[in-house]
PDB file of C-alpha atoms and ligand atoms in Angstrom:
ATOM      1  CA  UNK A  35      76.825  57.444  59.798  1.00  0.00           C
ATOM      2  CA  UNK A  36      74.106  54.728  61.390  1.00  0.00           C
ATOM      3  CA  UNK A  37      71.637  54.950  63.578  1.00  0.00           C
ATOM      4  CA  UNK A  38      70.945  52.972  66.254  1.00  0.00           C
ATOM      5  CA  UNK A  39      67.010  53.291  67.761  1.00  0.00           C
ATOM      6  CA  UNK A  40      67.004  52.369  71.396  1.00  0.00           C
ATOM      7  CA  UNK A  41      62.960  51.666  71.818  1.00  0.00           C
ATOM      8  CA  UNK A  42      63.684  50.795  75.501  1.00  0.00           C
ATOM      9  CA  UNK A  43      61.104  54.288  76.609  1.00  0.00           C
ATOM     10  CA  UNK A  44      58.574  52.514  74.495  1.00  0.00           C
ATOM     11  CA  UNK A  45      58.698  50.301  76.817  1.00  0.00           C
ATOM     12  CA  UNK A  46      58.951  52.336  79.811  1.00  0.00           C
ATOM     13  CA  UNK A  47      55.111  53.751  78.306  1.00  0.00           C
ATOM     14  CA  UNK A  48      53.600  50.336  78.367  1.00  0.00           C
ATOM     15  CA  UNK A  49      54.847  49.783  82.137  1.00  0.00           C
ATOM     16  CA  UNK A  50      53.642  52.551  83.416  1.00  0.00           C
ATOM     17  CA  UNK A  51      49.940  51.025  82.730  1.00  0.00           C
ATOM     18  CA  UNK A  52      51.315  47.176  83.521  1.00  0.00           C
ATOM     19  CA  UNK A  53      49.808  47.304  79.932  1.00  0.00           C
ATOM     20  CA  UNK A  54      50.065  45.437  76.304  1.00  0.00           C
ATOM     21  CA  UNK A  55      50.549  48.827  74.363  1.00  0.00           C
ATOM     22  CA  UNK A  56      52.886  50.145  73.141  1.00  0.00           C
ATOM     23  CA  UNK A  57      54.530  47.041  71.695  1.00  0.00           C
ATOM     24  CA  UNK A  58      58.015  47.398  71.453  1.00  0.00           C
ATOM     25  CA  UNK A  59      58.186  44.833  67.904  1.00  0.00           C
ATOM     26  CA  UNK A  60      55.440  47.410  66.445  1.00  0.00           C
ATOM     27  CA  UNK A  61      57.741  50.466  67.296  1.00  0.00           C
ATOM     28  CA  UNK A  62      61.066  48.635  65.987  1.00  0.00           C
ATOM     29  CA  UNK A  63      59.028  47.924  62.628  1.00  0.00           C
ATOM     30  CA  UNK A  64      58.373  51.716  62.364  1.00  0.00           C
ATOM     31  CA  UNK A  65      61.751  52.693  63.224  1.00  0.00           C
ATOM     32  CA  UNK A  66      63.394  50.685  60.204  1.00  0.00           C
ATOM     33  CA  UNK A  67      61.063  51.479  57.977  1.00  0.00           C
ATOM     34  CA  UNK A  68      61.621  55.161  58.824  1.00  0.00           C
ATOM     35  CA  UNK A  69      65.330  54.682  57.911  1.00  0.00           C
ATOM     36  CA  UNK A  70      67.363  53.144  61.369  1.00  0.00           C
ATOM     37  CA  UNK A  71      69.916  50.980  60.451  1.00  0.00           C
ATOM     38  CA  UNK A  72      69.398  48.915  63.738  1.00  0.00           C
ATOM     39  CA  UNK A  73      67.344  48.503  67.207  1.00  0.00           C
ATOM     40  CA  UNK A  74      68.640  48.567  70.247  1.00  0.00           C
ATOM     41  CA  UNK A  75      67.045  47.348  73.642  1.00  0.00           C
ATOM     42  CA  UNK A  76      68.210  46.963  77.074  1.00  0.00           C
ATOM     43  CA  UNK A  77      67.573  43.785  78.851  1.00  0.00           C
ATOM     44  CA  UNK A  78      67.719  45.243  82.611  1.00  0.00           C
ATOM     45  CA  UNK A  79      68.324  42.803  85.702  1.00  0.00           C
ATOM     46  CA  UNK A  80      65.033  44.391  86.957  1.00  0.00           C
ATOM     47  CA  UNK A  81      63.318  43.731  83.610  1.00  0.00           C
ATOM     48  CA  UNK A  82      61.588  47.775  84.420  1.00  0.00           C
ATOM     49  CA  UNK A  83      61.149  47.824  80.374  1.00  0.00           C
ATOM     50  CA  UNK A  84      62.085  45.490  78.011  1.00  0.00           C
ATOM     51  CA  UNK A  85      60.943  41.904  79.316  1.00  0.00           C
ATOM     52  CA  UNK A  86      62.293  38.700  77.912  1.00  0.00           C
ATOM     53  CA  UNK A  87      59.499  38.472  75.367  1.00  0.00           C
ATOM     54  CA  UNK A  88      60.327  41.152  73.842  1.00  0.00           C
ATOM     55  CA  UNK A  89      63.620  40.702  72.830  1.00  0.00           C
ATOM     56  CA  UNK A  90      62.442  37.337  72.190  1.00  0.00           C
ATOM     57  CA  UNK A  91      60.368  38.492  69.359  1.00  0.00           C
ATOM     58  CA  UNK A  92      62.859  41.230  68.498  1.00  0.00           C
ATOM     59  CA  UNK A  93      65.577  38.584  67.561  1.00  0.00           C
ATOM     60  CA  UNK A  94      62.716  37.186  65.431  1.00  0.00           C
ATOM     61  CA  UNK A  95      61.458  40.125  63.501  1.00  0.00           C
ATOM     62  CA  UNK A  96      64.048  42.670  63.470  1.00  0.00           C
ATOM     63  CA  UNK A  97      65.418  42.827  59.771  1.00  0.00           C
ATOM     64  CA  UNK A  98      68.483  45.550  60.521  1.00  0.00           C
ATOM     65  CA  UNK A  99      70.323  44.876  63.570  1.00  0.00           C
ATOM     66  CA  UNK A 100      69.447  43.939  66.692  1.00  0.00           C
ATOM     67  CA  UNK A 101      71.926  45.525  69.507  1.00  0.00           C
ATOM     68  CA  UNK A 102      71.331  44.073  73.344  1.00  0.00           C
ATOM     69  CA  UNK A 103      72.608  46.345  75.693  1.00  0.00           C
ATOM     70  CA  UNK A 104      73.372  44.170  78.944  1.00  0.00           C
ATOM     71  CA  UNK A 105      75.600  44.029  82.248  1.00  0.00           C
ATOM     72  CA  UNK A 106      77.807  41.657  83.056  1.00  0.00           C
ATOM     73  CA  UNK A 107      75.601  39.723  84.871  1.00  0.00           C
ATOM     74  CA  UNK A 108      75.278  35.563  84.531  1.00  0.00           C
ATOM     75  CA  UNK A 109      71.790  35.432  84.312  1.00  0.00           C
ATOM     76  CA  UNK A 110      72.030  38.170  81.170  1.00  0.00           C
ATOM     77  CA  UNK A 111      74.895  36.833  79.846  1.00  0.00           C
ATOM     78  CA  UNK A 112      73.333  32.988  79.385  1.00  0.00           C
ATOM     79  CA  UNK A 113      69.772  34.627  78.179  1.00  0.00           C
ATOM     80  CA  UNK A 114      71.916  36.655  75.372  1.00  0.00           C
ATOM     81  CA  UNK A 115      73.970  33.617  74.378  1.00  0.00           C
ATOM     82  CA  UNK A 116      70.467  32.147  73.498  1.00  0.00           C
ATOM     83  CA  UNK A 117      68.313  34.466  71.541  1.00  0.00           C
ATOM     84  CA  UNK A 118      71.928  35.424  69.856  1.00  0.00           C
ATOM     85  CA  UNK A 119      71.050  38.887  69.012  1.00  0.00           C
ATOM     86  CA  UNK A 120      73.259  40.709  66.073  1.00  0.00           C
ATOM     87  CA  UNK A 121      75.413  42.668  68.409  1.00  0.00           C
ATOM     88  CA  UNK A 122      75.869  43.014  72.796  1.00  0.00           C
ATOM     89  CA  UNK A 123      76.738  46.365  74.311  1.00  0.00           C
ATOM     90  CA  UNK A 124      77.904  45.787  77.898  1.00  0.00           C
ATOM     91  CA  UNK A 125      77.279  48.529  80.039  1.00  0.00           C
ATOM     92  CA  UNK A 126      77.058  48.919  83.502  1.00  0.00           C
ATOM     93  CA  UNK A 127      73.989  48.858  85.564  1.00  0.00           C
ATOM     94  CA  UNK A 128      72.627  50.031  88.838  1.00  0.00           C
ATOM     95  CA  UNK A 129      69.391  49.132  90.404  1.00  0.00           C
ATOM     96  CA  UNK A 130      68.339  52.561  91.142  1.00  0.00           C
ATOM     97  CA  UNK A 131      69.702  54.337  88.215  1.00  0.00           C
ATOM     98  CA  UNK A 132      67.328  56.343  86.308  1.00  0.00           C
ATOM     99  CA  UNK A 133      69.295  55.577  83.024  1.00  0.00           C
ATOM    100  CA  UNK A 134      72.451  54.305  82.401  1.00  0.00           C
ATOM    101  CA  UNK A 135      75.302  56.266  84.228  1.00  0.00           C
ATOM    102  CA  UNK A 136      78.661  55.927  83.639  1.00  0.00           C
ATOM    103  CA  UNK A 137      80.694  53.856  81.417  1.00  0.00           C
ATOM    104  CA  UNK A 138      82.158  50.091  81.755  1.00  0.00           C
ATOM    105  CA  UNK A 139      84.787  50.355  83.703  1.00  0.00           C
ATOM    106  CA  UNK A 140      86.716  47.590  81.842  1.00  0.00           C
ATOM    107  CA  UNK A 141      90.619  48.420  83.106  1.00  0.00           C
ATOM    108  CA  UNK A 142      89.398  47.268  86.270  1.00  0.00           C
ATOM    109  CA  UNK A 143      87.094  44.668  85.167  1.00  0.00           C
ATOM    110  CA  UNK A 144      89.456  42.988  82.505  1.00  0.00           C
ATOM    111  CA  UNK A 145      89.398  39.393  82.957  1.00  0.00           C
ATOM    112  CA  UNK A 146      85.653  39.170  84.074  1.00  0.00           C
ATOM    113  CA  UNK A 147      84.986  41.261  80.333  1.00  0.00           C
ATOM    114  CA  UNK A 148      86.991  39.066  78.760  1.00  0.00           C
ATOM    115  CA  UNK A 149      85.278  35.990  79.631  1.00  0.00           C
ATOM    116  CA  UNK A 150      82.063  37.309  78.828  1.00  0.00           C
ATOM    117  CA  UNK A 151      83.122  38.558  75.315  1.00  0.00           C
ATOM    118  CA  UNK A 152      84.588  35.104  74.723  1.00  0.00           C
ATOM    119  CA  UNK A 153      81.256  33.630  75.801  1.00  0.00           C
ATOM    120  CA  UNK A 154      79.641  35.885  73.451  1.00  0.00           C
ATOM    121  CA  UNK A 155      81.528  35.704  70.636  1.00  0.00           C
ATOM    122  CA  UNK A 156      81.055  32.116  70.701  1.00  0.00           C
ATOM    123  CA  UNK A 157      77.698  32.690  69.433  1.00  0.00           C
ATOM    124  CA  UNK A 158      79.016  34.812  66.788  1.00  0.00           C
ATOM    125  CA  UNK A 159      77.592  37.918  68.573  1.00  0.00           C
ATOM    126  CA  UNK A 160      79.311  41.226  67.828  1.00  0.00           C
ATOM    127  CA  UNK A 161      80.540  42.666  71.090  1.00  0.00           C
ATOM    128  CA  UNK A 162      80.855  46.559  71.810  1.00  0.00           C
ATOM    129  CA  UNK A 163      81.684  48.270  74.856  1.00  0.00           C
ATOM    130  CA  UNK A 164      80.088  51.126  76.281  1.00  0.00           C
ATOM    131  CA  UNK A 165      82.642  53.213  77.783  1.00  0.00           C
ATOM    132  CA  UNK A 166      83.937  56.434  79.196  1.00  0.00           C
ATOM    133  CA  UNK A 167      86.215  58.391  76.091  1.00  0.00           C
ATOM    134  CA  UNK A 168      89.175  57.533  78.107  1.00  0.00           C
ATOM    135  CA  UNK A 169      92.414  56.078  76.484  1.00  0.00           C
ATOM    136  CA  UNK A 170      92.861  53.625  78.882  1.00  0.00           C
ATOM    137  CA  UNK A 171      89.451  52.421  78.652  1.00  0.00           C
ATOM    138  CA  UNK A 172      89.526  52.254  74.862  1.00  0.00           C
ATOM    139  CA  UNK A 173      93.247  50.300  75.271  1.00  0.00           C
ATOM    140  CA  UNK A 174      91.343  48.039  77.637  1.00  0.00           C
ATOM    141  CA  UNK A 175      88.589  47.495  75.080  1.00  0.00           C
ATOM    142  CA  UNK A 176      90.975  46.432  72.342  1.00  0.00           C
ATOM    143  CA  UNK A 177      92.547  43.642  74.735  1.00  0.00           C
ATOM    144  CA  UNK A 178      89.539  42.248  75.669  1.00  0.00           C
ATOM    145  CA  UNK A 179      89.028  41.429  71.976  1.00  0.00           C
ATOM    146  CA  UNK A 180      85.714  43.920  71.310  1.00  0.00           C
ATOM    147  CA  UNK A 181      84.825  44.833  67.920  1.00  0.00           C
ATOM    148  CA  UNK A 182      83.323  48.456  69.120  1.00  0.00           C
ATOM    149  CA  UNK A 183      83.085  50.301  71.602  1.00  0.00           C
ATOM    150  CA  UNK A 184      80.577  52.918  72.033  1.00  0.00           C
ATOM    151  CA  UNK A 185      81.304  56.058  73.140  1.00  0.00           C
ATOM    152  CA  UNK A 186      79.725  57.371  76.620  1.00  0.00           C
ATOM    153  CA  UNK A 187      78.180  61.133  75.234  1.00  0.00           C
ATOM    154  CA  UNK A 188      76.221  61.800  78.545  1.00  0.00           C
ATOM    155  CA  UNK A 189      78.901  64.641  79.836  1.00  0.00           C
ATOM    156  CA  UNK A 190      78.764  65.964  76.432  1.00  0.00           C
ATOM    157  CA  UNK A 191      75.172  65.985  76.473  1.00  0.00           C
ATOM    158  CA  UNK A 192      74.685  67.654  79.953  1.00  0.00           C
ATOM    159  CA  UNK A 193      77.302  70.253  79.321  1.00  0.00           C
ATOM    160  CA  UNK A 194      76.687  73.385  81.385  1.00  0.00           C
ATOM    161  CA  UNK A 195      78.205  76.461  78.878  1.00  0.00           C
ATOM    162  CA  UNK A 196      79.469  76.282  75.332  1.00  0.00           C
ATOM    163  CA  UNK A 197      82.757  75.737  76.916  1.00  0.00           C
ATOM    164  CA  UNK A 198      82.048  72.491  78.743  1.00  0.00           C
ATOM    165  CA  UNK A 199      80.679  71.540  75.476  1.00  0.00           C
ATOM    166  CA  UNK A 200      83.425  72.219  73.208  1.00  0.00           C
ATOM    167  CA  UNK A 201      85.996  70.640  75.846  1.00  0.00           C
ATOM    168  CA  UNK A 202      83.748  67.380  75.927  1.00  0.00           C
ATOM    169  CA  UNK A 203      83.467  67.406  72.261  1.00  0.00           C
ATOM    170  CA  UNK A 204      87.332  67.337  71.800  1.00  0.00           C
ATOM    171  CA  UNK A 205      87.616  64.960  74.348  1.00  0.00           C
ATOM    172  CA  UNK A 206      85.077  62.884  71.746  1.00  0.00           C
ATOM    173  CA  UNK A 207      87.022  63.018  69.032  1.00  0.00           C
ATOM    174  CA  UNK A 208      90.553  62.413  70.618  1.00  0.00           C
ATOM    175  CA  UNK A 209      89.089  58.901  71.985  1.00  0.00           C
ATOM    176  CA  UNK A 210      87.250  58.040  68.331  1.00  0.00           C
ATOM    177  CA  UNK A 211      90.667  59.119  66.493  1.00  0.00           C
ATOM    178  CA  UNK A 212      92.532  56.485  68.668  1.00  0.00           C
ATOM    179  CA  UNK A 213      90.315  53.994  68.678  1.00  0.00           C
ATOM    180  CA  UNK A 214      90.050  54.296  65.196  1.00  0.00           C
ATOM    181  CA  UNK A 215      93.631  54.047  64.948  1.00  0.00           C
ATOM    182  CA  UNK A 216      93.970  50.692  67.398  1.00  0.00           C
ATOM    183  CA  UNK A 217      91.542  49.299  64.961  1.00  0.00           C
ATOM    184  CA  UNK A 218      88.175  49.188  66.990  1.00  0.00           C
ATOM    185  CA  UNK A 219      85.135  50.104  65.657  1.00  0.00           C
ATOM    186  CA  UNK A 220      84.009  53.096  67.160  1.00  0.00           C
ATOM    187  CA  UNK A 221      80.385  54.467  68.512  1.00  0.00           C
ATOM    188  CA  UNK A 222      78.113  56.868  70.059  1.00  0.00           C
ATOM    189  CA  UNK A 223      75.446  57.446  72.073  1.00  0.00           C
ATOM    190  CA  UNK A 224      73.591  58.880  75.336  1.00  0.00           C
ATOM    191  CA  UNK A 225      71.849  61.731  75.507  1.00  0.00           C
ATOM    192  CA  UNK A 226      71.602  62.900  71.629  1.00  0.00           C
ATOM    193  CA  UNK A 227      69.347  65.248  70.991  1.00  0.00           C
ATOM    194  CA  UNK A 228      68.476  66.823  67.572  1.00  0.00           C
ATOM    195  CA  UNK A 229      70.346  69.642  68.041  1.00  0.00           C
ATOM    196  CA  UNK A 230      73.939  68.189  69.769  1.00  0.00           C
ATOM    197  CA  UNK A 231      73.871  65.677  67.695  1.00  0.00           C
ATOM    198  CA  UNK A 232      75.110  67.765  64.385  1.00  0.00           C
ATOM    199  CA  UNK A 233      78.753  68.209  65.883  1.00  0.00           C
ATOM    200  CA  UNK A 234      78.871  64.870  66.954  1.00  0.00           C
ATOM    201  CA  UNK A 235      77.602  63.657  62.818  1.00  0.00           C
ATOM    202  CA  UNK A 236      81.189  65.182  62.257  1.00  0.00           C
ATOM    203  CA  UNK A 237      83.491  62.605  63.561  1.00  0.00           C
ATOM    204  CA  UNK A 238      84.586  61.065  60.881  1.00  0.00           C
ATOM    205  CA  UNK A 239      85.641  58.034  62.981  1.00  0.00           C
ATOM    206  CA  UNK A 240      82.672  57.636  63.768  1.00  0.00           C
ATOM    207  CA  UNK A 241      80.270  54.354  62.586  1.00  0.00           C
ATOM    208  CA  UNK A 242      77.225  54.646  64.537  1.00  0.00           C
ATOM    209  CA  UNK A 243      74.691  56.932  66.998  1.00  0.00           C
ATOM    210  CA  UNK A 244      72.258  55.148  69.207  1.00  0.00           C
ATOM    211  CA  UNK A 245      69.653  57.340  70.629  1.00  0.00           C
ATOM    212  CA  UNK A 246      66.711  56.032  71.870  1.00  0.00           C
ATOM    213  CA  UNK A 247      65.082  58.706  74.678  1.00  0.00           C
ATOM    214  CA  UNK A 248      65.578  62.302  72.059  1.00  0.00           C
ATOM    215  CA  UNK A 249      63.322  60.304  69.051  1.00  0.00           C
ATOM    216  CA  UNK A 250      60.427  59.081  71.395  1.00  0.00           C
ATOM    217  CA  UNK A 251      59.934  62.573  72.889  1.00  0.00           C
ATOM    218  CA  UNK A 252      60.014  63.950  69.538  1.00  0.00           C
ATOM    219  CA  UNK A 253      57.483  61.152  68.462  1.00  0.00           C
ATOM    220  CA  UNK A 254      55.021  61.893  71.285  1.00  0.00           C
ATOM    221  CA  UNK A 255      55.092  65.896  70.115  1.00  0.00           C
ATOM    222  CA  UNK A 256      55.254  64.990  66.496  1.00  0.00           C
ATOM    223  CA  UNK A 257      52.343  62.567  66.184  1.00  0.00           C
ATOM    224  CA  UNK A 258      50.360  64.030  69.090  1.00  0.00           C
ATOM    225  CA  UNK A 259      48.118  66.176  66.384  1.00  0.00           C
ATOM    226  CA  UNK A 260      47.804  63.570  64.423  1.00  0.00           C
ATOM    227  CA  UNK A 261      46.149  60.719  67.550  1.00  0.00           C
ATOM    228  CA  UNK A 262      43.865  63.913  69.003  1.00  0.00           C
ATOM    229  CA  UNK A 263      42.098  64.190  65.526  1.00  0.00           C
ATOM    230  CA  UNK A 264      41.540  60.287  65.095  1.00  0.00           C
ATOM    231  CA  UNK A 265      40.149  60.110  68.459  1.00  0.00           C
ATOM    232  CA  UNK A 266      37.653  63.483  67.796  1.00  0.00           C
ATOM    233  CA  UNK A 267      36.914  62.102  63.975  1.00  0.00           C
ATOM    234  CA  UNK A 268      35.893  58.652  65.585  1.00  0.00           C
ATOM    235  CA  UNK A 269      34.143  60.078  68.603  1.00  0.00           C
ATOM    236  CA  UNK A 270      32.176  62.717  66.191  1.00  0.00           C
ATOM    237  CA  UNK A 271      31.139  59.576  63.711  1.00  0.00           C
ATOM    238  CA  UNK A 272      29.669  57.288  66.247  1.00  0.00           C
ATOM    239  CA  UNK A 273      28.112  60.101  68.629  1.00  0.00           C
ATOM    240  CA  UNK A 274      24.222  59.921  68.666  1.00  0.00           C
TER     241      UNK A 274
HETATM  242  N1  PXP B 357      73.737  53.919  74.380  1.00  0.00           N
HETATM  243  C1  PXP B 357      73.715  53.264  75.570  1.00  0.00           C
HETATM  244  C2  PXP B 357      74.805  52.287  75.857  1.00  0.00           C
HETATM  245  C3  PXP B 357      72.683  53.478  76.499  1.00  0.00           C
HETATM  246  O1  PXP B 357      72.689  52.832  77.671  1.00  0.00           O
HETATM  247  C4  PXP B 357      71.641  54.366  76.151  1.00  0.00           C
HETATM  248  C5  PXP B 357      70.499  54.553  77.099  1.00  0.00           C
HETATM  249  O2  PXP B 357      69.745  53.390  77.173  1.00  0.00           O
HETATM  250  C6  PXP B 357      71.699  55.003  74.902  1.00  0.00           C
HETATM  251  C7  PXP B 357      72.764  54.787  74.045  1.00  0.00           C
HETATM  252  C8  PXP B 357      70.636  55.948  74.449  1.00  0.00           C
HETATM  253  O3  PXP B 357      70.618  57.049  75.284  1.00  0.00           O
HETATM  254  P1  PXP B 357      69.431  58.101  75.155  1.00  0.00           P
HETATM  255  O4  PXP B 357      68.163  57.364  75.526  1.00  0.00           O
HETATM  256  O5  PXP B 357      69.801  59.162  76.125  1.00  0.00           O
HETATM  257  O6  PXP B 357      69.407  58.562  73.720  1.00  0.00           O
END
């Protein structure tokens, strides 16, 4: 199974101080050389995170794969066609989301899709959909011509009991299985954590996980020890 590392939060950090740190190309370096078999951003419409420059330089340094997630929109659409990144993921987008909610509706959005992943594809970009695991959706996805889709794991994620949990999951697997079987590639992703991610590791139609959100919370505990002693050691060395 692949991993996909959305870096999008990194990001998020540098915003929040209008600053030049984190960089996002510094972060995706780290990432594959920890092990992630791609990088995936999200070029917003409101630009809140990753700005053009930075998947600028992505599409230059990245080594793995780079995966643009993107809506529909023109403006998007001609700016990916550009920098050609490895792979697209079209998902929907909402100004005021906090993340992305929902899946591409692409039943009702057929022909519009369509264009796009012709557009797209005449750039030799990869196309995958992020979508609900619904059978119509994933039947939509194959006529569209998509290589992927990725599957929407946010209700599986926020499940309330174990029983919500084990209903989503099956609901998982049924849409990978037929996918699988119409010949799509299939994917994962939204809200993995590192502990409802192990069932999900099981699907053995599975080809990929993005999770972006889960590894940079776990990087700001993890390495948090590690930035308070630098800062002491340096402080105690060049005290008077
Ligand atoms: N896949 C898609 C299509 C997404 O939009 C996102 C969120 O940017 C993710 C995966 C990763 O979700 P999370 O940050 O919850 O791991």
């Amino acid at each position: 199974m692949k991993l996909g590392v959305n870096i999008d939060h990194i990001a998020s950090l540098r915003e929040l101080r209008k600053s030049r740190e984190p960089e996002p190309v510094i972060a995706a370096g780290i990432c594959e050389l920890a092990g992630a078999d791609g990088i995936v951003v999200h070029l917003r419409e409101d630009r809140r995170h990753i700005k053009d420059r930075d998947l600028s330089i992505l599409t230059e340094t990245v080594k793995t794969r780079l995966n643009l997630e993107m809506s529909i929109n023109k403006e998007i659409v001609d700016i990916a066609r550009k920098v050609a990144p490895d792979q697209a993921t079209l998902v929907p987008e909402r100004r005021q989301e906090l993340t992305t909610e929902g899946g591409l509706d692409v039943v009702s959005l057929k022909s519009k899709i369509k264009e796009v992943v012709k557009k797209l594809h005449g750039e030799d970009i990869l196309v995958s959909l992020f979508i609900e695991p619904d059978r119509k959706q994933i039947d939509a996805s194959k006529d569209v011509g998509a290589e992927f889709i990725e599957l929407h794991t946010g209700a599986y994620a926020n499940s309330k009991d174990e029983k919500e949990l084990l209903d989503n999951l099956a609901i998982i697997k049924d849409a990978a299985s037929h996918a699988h079987k119409i010949g799509l590639g299939v994917n994962a992703g939204h809200g993995l954590d590192y502990k409802n991610v192990i069932a999900i590791c099981k699907i053995p139609q599975l080809n990929e996980l993005n999770i972006g959100y889960s590894i940079i919370c776990r990087a700001v505990i993890v390495g948090l020890d590690k930035a308070v002693r630098e800062m002491k050691r340096l402080i105690d060395l060049h005290s008077l």
